[in-house]
Short mmCIF file of C-alpha atoms and ligand atoms in Angstrom, two decimals:
data_model
loop_
_atom_site.label_atom_id
_atom_site.label_comp_id
_atom_site.label_asym_id
_atom_site.label_seq_id
_atom_site.Cartn_x
_atom_site.Cartn_y
_atom_site.Cartn_z
CA MET A 1 0.00 0.00 0.00
CA ASN A 2 1.58 3.23 -1.16
CA ILE A 3 -0.55 5.55 0.97
CA GLU A 4 0.99 8.77 -0.30
CA LYS A 5 0.23 7.79 -3.88
CA ILE A 6 -3.27 6.66 -2.90
CA ARG A 7 -3.98 9.91 -1.06
CA ALA A 8 -2.91 11.87 -4.12
CA ASP A 9 -5.82 10.21 -5.96
CA PHE A 10 -8.25 11.92 -3.52
CA PRO A 11 -7.78 15.71 -3.87
CA ILE A 12 -10.20 16.47 -1.02
CA LEU A 13 -7.84 14.79 1.47
CA SER A 14 -5.34 17.63 0.96
CA SER A 15 -7.89 20.30 1.79
CA PHE A 16 -8.06 22.48 4.90
CA VAL A 17 -10.98 22.92 7.30
CA TYR A 18 -10.83 25.98 9.59
CA ASP A 19 -7.21 26.39 8.47
CA LYS A 20 -6.36 22.87 9.70
CA PRO A 21 -5.48 19.98 7.39
CA LEU A 22 -8.58 17.80 7.04
CA VAL A 23 -8.69 14.46 8.86
CA TYR A 24 -11.59 12.55 7.35
CA LEU A 25 -12.83 9.76 9.61
CA ASP A 26 -16.48 9.62 8.54
CA ASN A 27 -16.04 6.94 5.90
CA GLY A 28 -18.89 4.82 7.27
CA ALA A 29 -21.25 7.62 6.26
CA THR A 30 -19.69 8.14 2.85
CA THR A 31 -16.27 7.68 1.32
CA GLN A 32 -14.37 10.24 -0.71
CA LYS A 33 -14.09 9.68 -4.46
CA PRO A 34 -10.84 9.12 -6.29
CA ARG A 35 -10.05 11.38 -9.24
CA CYS A 36 -10.74 8.55 -11.73
CA VAL A 37 -14.37 8.25 -10.55
CA VAL A 38 -15.06 11.99 -10.79
CA GLU A 39 -13.31 12.12 -14.17
CA GLU A 40 -15.36 9.17 -15.40
CA LEU A 41 -18.58 11.00 -14.55
CA GLU A 42 -17.37 14.09 -16.36
CA ASN A 43 -16.21 12.03 -19.30
CA ILE A 44 -19.57 10.27 -19.65
CA TYR A 45 -21.50 13.54 -19.61
CA TYR A 46 -19.13 15.17 -22.10
CA THR A 47 -18.68 12.28 -24.50
CA THR A 48 -21.28 9.56 -24.11
CA ASN A 49 -24.46 11.08 -22.70
CA ALA A 50 -27.57 9.39 -24.10
CA ASN A 51 -30.39 7.39 -22.57
CA VAL A 52 -29.56 3.70 -22.22
CA HIS A 53 -31.44 0.71 -23.63
CA ARG A 54 -33.62 2.95 -25.80
CA GLY A 55 -31.87 4.47 -28.79
CA VAL A 56 -30.58 2.88 -31.97
CA HIS A 57 -28.07 5.70 -32.35
CA TYR A 58 -24.38 5.46 -31.56
CA LEU A 59 -24.33 7.37 -28.26
CA SER A 60 -27.20 5.40 -26.79
CA GLN A 61 -25.63 2.10 -27.80
CA ARG A 62 -22.28 3.17 -26.35
CA ALA A 63 -23.82 4.32 -23.05
CA THR A 64 -25.74 1.03 -22.87
CA ASP A 65 -22.60 -1.01 -23.52
CA LEU A 66 -20.67 0.84 -20.79
CA ALA A 67 -23.49 0.48 -18.26
CA GLU A 68 -23.77 -3.25 -19.00
CA GLU A 69 -19.98 -3.59 -18.69
CA ALA A 70 -20.31 -2.03 -15.22
CA ARG A 71 -22.92 -4.67 -14.37
CA VAL A 72 -20.40 -7.37 -15.29
CA THR A 73 -17.74 -5.58 -13.21
CA VAL A 74 -20.08 -5.75 -10.18
CA GLN A 75 -20.92 -9.38 -10.98
CA HIS A 76 -17.25 -10.38 -10.94
CA PHE A 77 -16.51 -8.20 -7.90
CA ILE A 78 -18.90 -10.18 -5.71
CA ASN A 79 -18.63 -13.34 -7.84
CA ALA A 80 -22.30 -13.60 -8.78
CA GLU A 81 -23.10 -16.44 -11.15
CA HIS A 82 -24.93 -14.24 -13.69
CA SER A 83 -24.87 -10.53 -14.49
CA ARG A 84 -28.70 -10.63 -14.60
CA GLU A 85 -28.58 -11.20 -10.83
CA ILE A 86 -27.20 -7.66 -10.41
CA VAL A 87 -29.92 -4.99 -10.14
CA PHE A 88 -28.91 -1.33 -10.00
CA THR A 89 -30.76 0.77 -7.42
CA LYS A 90 -30.28 4.11 -5.67
CA GLY A 91 -28.42 2.48 -2.78
CA THR A 92 -28.65 0.01 0.08
CA THR A 93 -31.87 1.57 1.34
CA GLU A 94 -33.67 1.19 -1.96
CA SER A 95 -32.29 -2.33 -2.42
CA ILE A 96 -33.70 -3.45 0.95
CA ASN A 97 -37.01 -1.73 0.29
CA LEU A 98 -37.20 -3.47 -3.08
CA VAL A 99 -36.71 -6.90 -1.50
CA ALA A 100 -39.04 -6.13 1.43
CA HIS A 101 -41.83 -5.00 -0.87
CA SER A 102 -41.42 -7.53 -3.65
CA PHE A 103 -40.41 -10.60 -1.60
CA CYS A 104 -43.15 -10.04 0.97
CA SER A 105 -45.84 -9.50 -1.66
CA GLN A 106 -44.96 -12.87 -3.22
CA PHE A 107 -44.04 -15.00 -0.22
CA CYS A 108 -45.50 -13.51 2.98
CA ASN A 109 -48.97 -13.72 4.44
CA LYS A 110 -50.41 -12.33 7.65
CA GLY A 111 -48.54 -13.78 10.63
CA ASP A 112 -45.41 -14.73 8.67
CA GLU A 113 -42.14 -13.72 10.27
CA ILE A 114 -38.97 -11.89 9.22
CA ILE A 115 -35.91 -12.05 11.48
CA ILE A 116 -33.57 -9.06 11.86
CA SER A 117 -31.25 -8.07 14.72
CA GLU A 118 -30.92 -5.44 17.42
CA MET A 119 -27.94 -3.84 15.70
CA GLU A 120 -29.59 -3.14 12.32
CA HIS A 121 -29.53 0.17 10.48
CA HIS A 122 -32.96 1.80 10.14
CA ALA A 123 -32.96 0.79 6.46
CA ASN A 124 -33.13 -2.85 7.55
CA ILE A 125 -35.78 -2.19 10.19
CA VAL A 126 -38.25 0.30 8.78
CA SER A 127 -38.46 -1.38 5.35
CA TRP A 128 -39.83 -4.46 7.13
CA GLN A 129 -41.99 -2.46 9.53
CA LEU A 130 -43.76 -1.03 6.47
CA GLN A 131 -44.54 -4.61 5.49
CA GLU A 132 -45.79 -5.25 9.03
CA SER A 133 -48.46 -2.60 8.51
CA ILE A 134 -49.21 -3.48 4.86
CA ARG A 135 -49.24 -7.29 5.13
CA GLY A 136 -49.45 -8.08 8.82
CA ILE A 137 -46.08 -9.81 8.98
CA THR A 138 -44.20 -9.92 12.29
CA LEU A 139 -40.62 -8.85 12.96
CA LYS A 140 -38.47 -10.92 15.30
CA VAL A 141 -35.22 -9.50 16.62
CA ILE A 142 -31.95 -11.32 17.45
CA PRO A 143 -30.41 -9.89 20.65
CA ILE A 144 -26.75 -8.94 21.06
CA ASN A 145 -24.35 -9.66 23.91
CA ASP A 146 -22.19 -7.22 25.92
CA LYS A 147 -19.44 -7.26 23.29
CA GLY A 148 -21.90 -6.26 20.58
CA GLU A 149 -22.12 -9.69 18.96
CA LEU A 150 -25.21 -11.51 17.74
CA ASP A 151 -26.50 -14.28 19.97
CA LEU A 152 -26.88 -17.14 17.49
CA GLU A 153 -28.39 -19.48 20.08
CA GLU A 154 -31.21 -16.95 20.51
CA MET A 155 -31.49 -16.68 16.73
CA LYS A 156 -32.08 -20.42 16.49
CA LYS A 157 -34.91 -20.09 19.01
CA LEU A 158 -36.53 -17.32 16.94
CA ILE A 159 -36.74 -19.50 13.84
CA SER A 160 -40.20 -21.00 13.37
CA PRO A 161 -42.19 -22.60 10.53
CA LYS A 162 -43.47 -19.09 9.84
CA THR A 163 -40.02 -17.57 9.27
CA ARG A 164 -39.80 -16.38 5.66
CA LEU A 165 -36.47 -14.50 5.60
CA ILE A 166 -33.51 -13.48 7.77
CA SER A 167 -32.14 -10.02 6.97
CA ILE A 168 -28.84 -9.17 8.66
CA MET A 169 -26.06 -6.62 8.37
CA HIS A 170 -22.63 -8.06 7.61
CA VAL A 171 -20.71 -5.36 9.52
CA SER A 172 -22.32 -3.05 12.08
CA ASN A 173 -22.03 0.63 11.22
CA VAL A 174 -21.96 1.43 14.97
CA LEU A 175 -20.19 -1.46 16.68
CA GLY A 176 -17.93 -2.53 13.84
CA THR A 177 -18.80 -6.17 14.61
CA ILE A 178 -18.31 -8.54 11.69
CA ASN A 179 -21.30 -10.82 11.99
CA PRO A 180 -20.87 -14.57 11.35
CA ILE A 181 -22.99 -14.50 8.23
CA GLU A 182 -21.60 -17.85 7.02
CA ASP A 183 -23.05 -19.50 10.15
CA ILE A 184 -26.29 -17.55 9.90
CA ILE A 185 -26.77 -18.58 6.27
CA GLU A 186 -25.97 -22.20 7.09
CA ILE A 187 -28.49 -22.30 9.94
CA ALA A 188 -31.11 -20.48 7.85
CA HIS A 189 -30.71 -22.76 4.85
CA ARG A 190 -30.98 -25.85 7.06
CA ASN A 191 -34.46 -24.48 7.79
CA ASP A 192 -35.16 -23.53 4.13
CA ILE A 193 -35.03 -19.82 4.94
CA PRO A 194 -33.37 -17.35 2.56
CA VAL A 195 -30.96 -14.69 3.87
CA LEU A 196 -30.42 -11.06 2.88
CA VAL A 197 -26.99 -9.64 3.73
CA ASP A 198 -26.69 -5.87 4.19
CA ALA A 199 -23.11 -5.38 3.00
CA ALA A 200 -23.19 -1.56 3.15
CA GLN A 201 -20.29 -1.58 5.65
CA SER A 202 -18.41 -4.66 4.49
CA VAL A 203 -18.05 -4.75 0.72
CA GLN A 204 -15.46 -1.92 0.78
CA HIS A 205 -13.37 -3.62 3.47
CA MET A 206 -13.20 -7.34 2.65
CA GLU A 207 -13.58 -9.84 -0.19
CA ILE A 208 -17.15 -11.02 -0.71
CA ASP A 209 -18.07 -14.05 -2.75
CA VAL A 210 -21.83 -14.45 -2.93
CA GLN A 211 -21.61 -17.97 -4.37
CA LYS A 212 -19.29 -19.15 -1.60
CA LEU A 213 -21.45 -17.45 1.03
CA ASP A 214 -24.54 -18.82 -0.68
CA CYS A 215 -26.53 -15.75 0.44
CA ASP A 216 -29.83 -15.20 -1.32
CA PHE A 217 -29.64 -11.39 -1.49
CA LEU A 218 -26.81 -8.94 -0.88
CA VAL A 219 -27.07 -5.16 -0.98
CA PHE A 220 -24.65 -2.24 -0.91
CA SER A 221 -24.26 1.46 -1.81
CA GLY A 222 -21.93 2.99 -4.40
CA HIS A 223 -21.08 6.05 -2.32
CA LYS A 224 -19.64 3.98 0.54
CA ILE A 225 -17.32 2.15 -1.83
CA TYR A 226 -15.59 5.20 -3.36
CA GLY A 227 -18.21 5.45 -6.12
CA PRO A 228 -20.85 8.07 -6.89
CA ASN A 229 -23.84 8.94 -4.73
CA GLY A 230 -27.31 7.78 -5.74
CA VAL A 231 -26.37 4.38 -7.13
CA GLY A 232 -26.38 1.02 -5.40
CA VAL A 233 -26.65 -2.70 -5.94
CA LEU A 234 -29.07 -5.50 -5.21
CA TYR A 235 -27.69 -8.96 -5.83
CA GLY A 236 -30.36 -11.63 -5.78
CA LYS A 237 -30.25 -15.28 -6.72
CA GLU A 238 -31.99 -15.69 -10.04
CA LYS A 239 -34.44 -18.21 -8.56
CA TRP A 240 -35.76 -15.57 -6.14
CA LEU A 241 -35.68 -12.56 -8.46
CA ASN A 242 -37.57 -14.53 -11.13
CA GLN A 243 -40.40 -15.28 -8.73
CA MET A 244 -40.62 -11.76 -7.31
CA PRO A 245 -42.96 -9.17 -8.88
CA PRO A 246 -41.65 -5.77 -10.05
CA TYR A 247 -41.16 -3.10 -7.42
CA GLN A 248 -41.95 -0.07 -9.58
CA GLY A 249 -43.71 0.33 -12.93
CA GLY A 250 -42.50 2.39 -15.86
CA GLY A 251 -40.21 2.35 -18.85
CA GLU A 252 -37.72 -0.46 -19.46
CA MET A 253 -39.23 -2.88 -16.93
CA ILE A 254 -41.93 -3.96 -19.40
CA SER A 255 -42.06 -6.43 -22.24
CA GLN A 256 -45.43 -5.43 -23.71
CA VAL A 257 -47.92 -2.83 -22.46
CA SER A 258 -51.58 -2.55 -23.39
CA PHE A 259 -54.67 -1.35 -21.55
CA LYS A 260 -55.70 -5.00 -21.25
CA GLY A 261 -52.56 -5.83 -19.32
CA THR A 262 -48.78 -5.67 -19.23
CA THR A 263 -46.04 -8.26 -19.34
CA PHE A 264 -42.67 -7.62 -17.75
CA ASN A 265 -39.10 -7.56 -19.00
CA GLU A 266 -36.55 -10.21 -18.11
CA LEU A 267 -34.00 -9.90 -15.31
CA PRO A 268 -32.53 -7.57 -14.25
CA PHE A 269 -34.55 -4.95 -16.16
CA LYS A 270 -37.82 -6.04 -14.53
CA PHE A 271 -36.54 -4.25 -11.43
CA GLU A 272 -35.06 -1.17 -13.13
CA ALA A 273 -38.04 1.02 -14.01
CA GLY A 274 -37.34 4.40 -15.59
CA THR A 275 -34.10 5.99 -16.72
CA PRO A 276 -31.33 4.73 -14.45
CA ASP A 277 -28.37 6.78 -13.26
CA TYR A 278 -26.21 5.20 -15.93
CA PRO A 279 -23.29 7.67 -15.54
CA GLY A 280 -23.34 6.72 -11.84
CA VAL A 281 -23.47 3.02 -12.69
CA ILE A 282 -20.52 3.36 -15.07
CA ALA A 283 -18.51 5.34 -12.50
CA LEU A 284 -19.33 2.71 -9.87
CA GLY A 285 -17.62 0.22 -12.17
CA THR A 286 -14.62 2.57 -12.27
CA ALA A 287 -14.56 2.75 -8.45
CA ILE A 288 -14.63 -1.04 -8.18
CA ASN A 289 -11.79 -1.38 -10.68
CA TYR A 290 -9.83 1.17 -8.65
CA ILE A 291 -10.30 -0.82 -5.42
CA LYS A 292 -9.45 -4.07 -7.19
CA LYS A 293 -6.17 -2.56 -8.34
CA ILE A 294 -5.20 -1.80 -4.73
CA GLY A 295 -6.55 -5.20 -3.66
CA LEU A 296 -9.09 -5.93 -0.95
CA ASP A 297 -6.64 -8.26 0.80
CA SER A 298 -4.10 -5.44 1.23
CA ILE A 299 -6.88 -3.02 2.16
CA LYS A 300 -8.09 -5.34 4.91
CA VAL A 301 -4.65 -5.89 6.42
CA TYR A 302 -3.91 -2.15 6.41
CA GLU A 303 -7.30 -1.08 7.78
CA ASP A 304 -7.20 -3.76 10.51
CA GLU A 305 -3.83 -2.40 11.61
CA LEU A 306 -5.23 1.15 11.75
CA LEU A 307 -8.30 -0.04 13.65
CA GLN A 308 -6.12 -1.75 16.25
CA TYR A 309 -3.88 1.31 16.52
CA CYS A 310 -6.90 3.58 16.95
CA THR A 311 -8.53 1.31 19.54
CA ASP A 312 -5.31 0.93 21.57
CA LYS A 313 -4.66 4.69 21.61
CA LEU A 314 -8.23 5.63 22.49
CA MET A 315 -8.32 3.02 25.27
CA GLN A 316 -5.54 4.95 27.05
CA ILE A 317 -7.90 7.89 27.58
CA GLU A 318 -9.38 7.88 31.07
CA GLY A 319 -13.14 7.49 31.17
CA ILE A 320 -13.51 6.27 27.60
CA ARG A 321 -16.14 3.67 26.76
CA ILE A 322 -15.86 1.86 23.44
CA PHE A 323 -19.09 0.33 22.11
CA GLY A 324 -18.43 -2.89 20.24
CA THR A 325 -15.56 -4.96 21.61
CA SER A 326 -15.86 -8.10 19.52
CA ASP A 327 -12.63 -9.81 18.42
CA LYS A 328 -14.01 -9.69 14.90
CA LYS A 329 -14.33 -6.03 13.98
CA SER A 330 -13.91 -3.87 10.93
CA SER A 331 -13.02 -0.19 10.49
CA VAL A 332 -15.34 1.43 13.05
CA VAL A 333 -14.73 2.73 16.59
CA SER A 334 -17.72 4.16 18.49
CA PHE A 335 -17.04 5.79 21.83
CA LEU A 336 -18.06 8.19 24.57
CA VAL A 337 -15.79 9.82 27.15
CA GLY A 338 -17.10 10.47 30.67
CA ASN A 339 -20.18 12.66 30.55
CA ILE A 340 -19.12 14.59 27.47
CA HIS A 341 -22.02 14.71 25.04
CA HIS A 342 -21.24 13.08 21.69
CA TYR A 343 -22.44 16.19 19.91
CA ASP A 344 -20.04 18.47 21.87
CA MET A 345 -17.18 16.09 21.14
CA GLY A 346 -18.01 16.03 17.42
CA MET A 347 -18.37 19.82 17.19
CA LEU A 348 -15.08 20.48 18.95
CA LEU A 349 -13.21 17.87 16.90
CA ASP A 350 -14.63 19.49 13.79
CA LYS A 351 -13.10 22.82 14.80
CA MET A 352 -9.76 21.01 14.86
CA GLY A 353 -10.33 19.82 11.28
CA ILE A 354 -11.35 16.29 12.28
CA ALA A 355 -14.52 14.89 10.70
CA VAL A 356 -16.24 12.17 12.76
CA ARG A 357 -19.88 11.14 13.04
CA THR A 358 -21.98 11.79 16.12
CA GLY A 359 -25.49 10.69 17.04
CA HIS A 360 -27.50 7.48 16.73
CA HIS A 361 -26.07 6.53 13.32
CA CYS A 362 -29.55 5.51 12.07
CA ALA A 363 -29.61 2.77 14.70
CA GLN A 364 -31.93 4.12 17.41
CA PRO A 365 -33.09 0.67 18.57
CA LEU A 366 -29.41 -0.25 19.11
CA MET A 367 -28.93 2.95 21.13
CA ASP A 368 -31.89 1.88 23.29
CA VAL A 369 -30.25 -1.51 23.87
CA LEU A 370 -26.96 0.20 24.80
CA GLY A 371 -28.83 2.65 27.04
CA ILE A 372 -27.35 5.72 25.36
CA GLU A 373 -28.51 8.45 22.99
CA GLY A 374 -25.59 8.35 20.63
CA THR A 375 -21.87 7.90 20.21
CA VAL A 376 -18.90 9.52 18.53
CA ARG A 377 -17.87 7.32 15.60
CA ALA A 378 -14.55 7.28 13.80
CA SER A 379 -14.69 5.12 10.66
CA ILE A 380 -11.58 4.24 8.72
CA ALA A 381 -10.75 3.95 5.02
CA PHE A 382 -7.57 2.76 3.32
CA TYR A 383 -6.49 6.37 2.65
CA ASN A 384 -6.33 7.13 6.39
CA THR A 385 -3.00 7.10 8.19
CA LYS A 386 -1.61 6.67 11.70
CA GLU A 387 -1.13 10.46 11.70
CA ASP A 388 -4.90 10.82 11.19
CA ILE A 389 -5.48 8.59 14.21
CA ASP A 390 -2.92 10.55 16.27
CA ARG A 391 -4.75 13.78 15.38
CA LEU A 392 -8.05 12.20 16.45
CA VAL A 393 -6.66 10.95 19.75
CA ASP A 394 -4.96 14.29 20.52
CA GLY A 395 -8.20 16.04 19.64
CA VAL A 396 -10.23 13.84 22.00
CA LYS A 397 -7.68 14.49 24.76
CA ARG A 398 -7.97 18.25 24.20
CA VAL A 399 -11.75 18.07 24.43
CA VAL A 400 -11.47 16.05 27.64
CA ALA A 401 -9.10 18.69 29.04
CA MET A 402 -11.55 21.47 28.09
CA PHE A 403 -14.31 19.74 30.03
CA GLY A 404 -11.97 19.32 32.98
N1 LIG B 1 -27.11 -0.32 6.07
C1 LIG B 1 -26.00 0.01 6.73
C2 LIG B 1 -25.30 -1.02 7.56
C3 LIG B 1 -25.49 1.31 6.66
O1 LIG B 1 -24.39 1.63 7.35
C4 LIG B 1 -26.18 2.26 5.86
C5 LIG B 1 -25.70 3.65 5.80
O2 LIG B 1 -24.99 4.13 6.65
C6 LIG B 1 -27.32 1.86 5.17
C7 LIG B 1 -27.76 0.56 5.31
C8 LIG B 1 -28.06 2.80 4.28
O3 LIG B 1 -27.26 3.14 3.17
P1 LIG B 1 -27.73 4.23 2.12
O4 LIG B 1 -28.10 5.45 2.90
O5 LIG B 1 -26.53 4.43 1.25
O6 LIG B 1 -28.88 3.67 1.38
#
């Protein structure tokens, strides 16, 4: 990992905030974009802008080819069997909503159950709660232990003949816990239950092979993986996607439309109604190729080292509480110090040029379980350095000193 060279690919990392060099540790919320991704977007708009899948003219064909190449890039990135199993969406949230709506309308009746966990992001809670009110399904929730790990024995007890799906985050955006999704999938499949993996916080940090995992659905967002905002991915096994009805109606998702009735397009277009963000899709492919060049194996080793360094240094601060102490963690440290409000800590760090996240991190039920309102969260990317961590730790110490 040549960090200096990598950082040069991200112009924003050399910027100043309040006259201080920026330390960006809010990568769990969104990652910065390398020059090649921004240039790809510009290039598409300047040279290849035309609606995809519609025109016979050169530009439309070219834009279509590039967008479909990006689909194959995503397919190979997560090792899906077919490119038609890759559906482009707006992001993780839309991908989960798509599955919740479409899967439940096909497979769930009143009283059927979906299992999630206490640590889920709101996207993987509220999407299902909407189905609770529309279809009368019931949500069951896997508890966590003191280290912020899922209790799989409890999960086994929650499974019943009425369980239709288990929907679980791979890595917690608050605790950093890497959940044992291999075990969860194995247990679920033994009971003929499909599994959705929310990979919003994992796909940018570790290799994912959907065929090896044998997950039924996997979702992630482009903007958290160094790609553009407003584009995301739903991977679904063909056997499920084929049985599921469309999520939205409109152009491209149809085969034939008449006032007597409409037939739908084949996969994946059945789920891609309307003009997609094809420049975003193409630039997502560019972001993935950029990450692949660095190598997820190297990224993981480097980020794990930074995470350990950050945890060790923060632990030396008197009165600090770190939320999420599992042995299997990735890239996130959530903490509070003494009685200092997370918001005060975040505001004061910001004035020192250090960007961290504060609040409930879209995981209010988890905050309730932890008995807190929010945390300060530092989340790491491969362009961060030990100097960034030192600046964070010094900043936290200064805030502690200010509060006496
Ligand atoms: N799931 C997890 C685990 C997340 O961390 C996030 C965002 O932080 C989401 C879902 C929602 O992602 P998006 O807002 O990109 O749709």
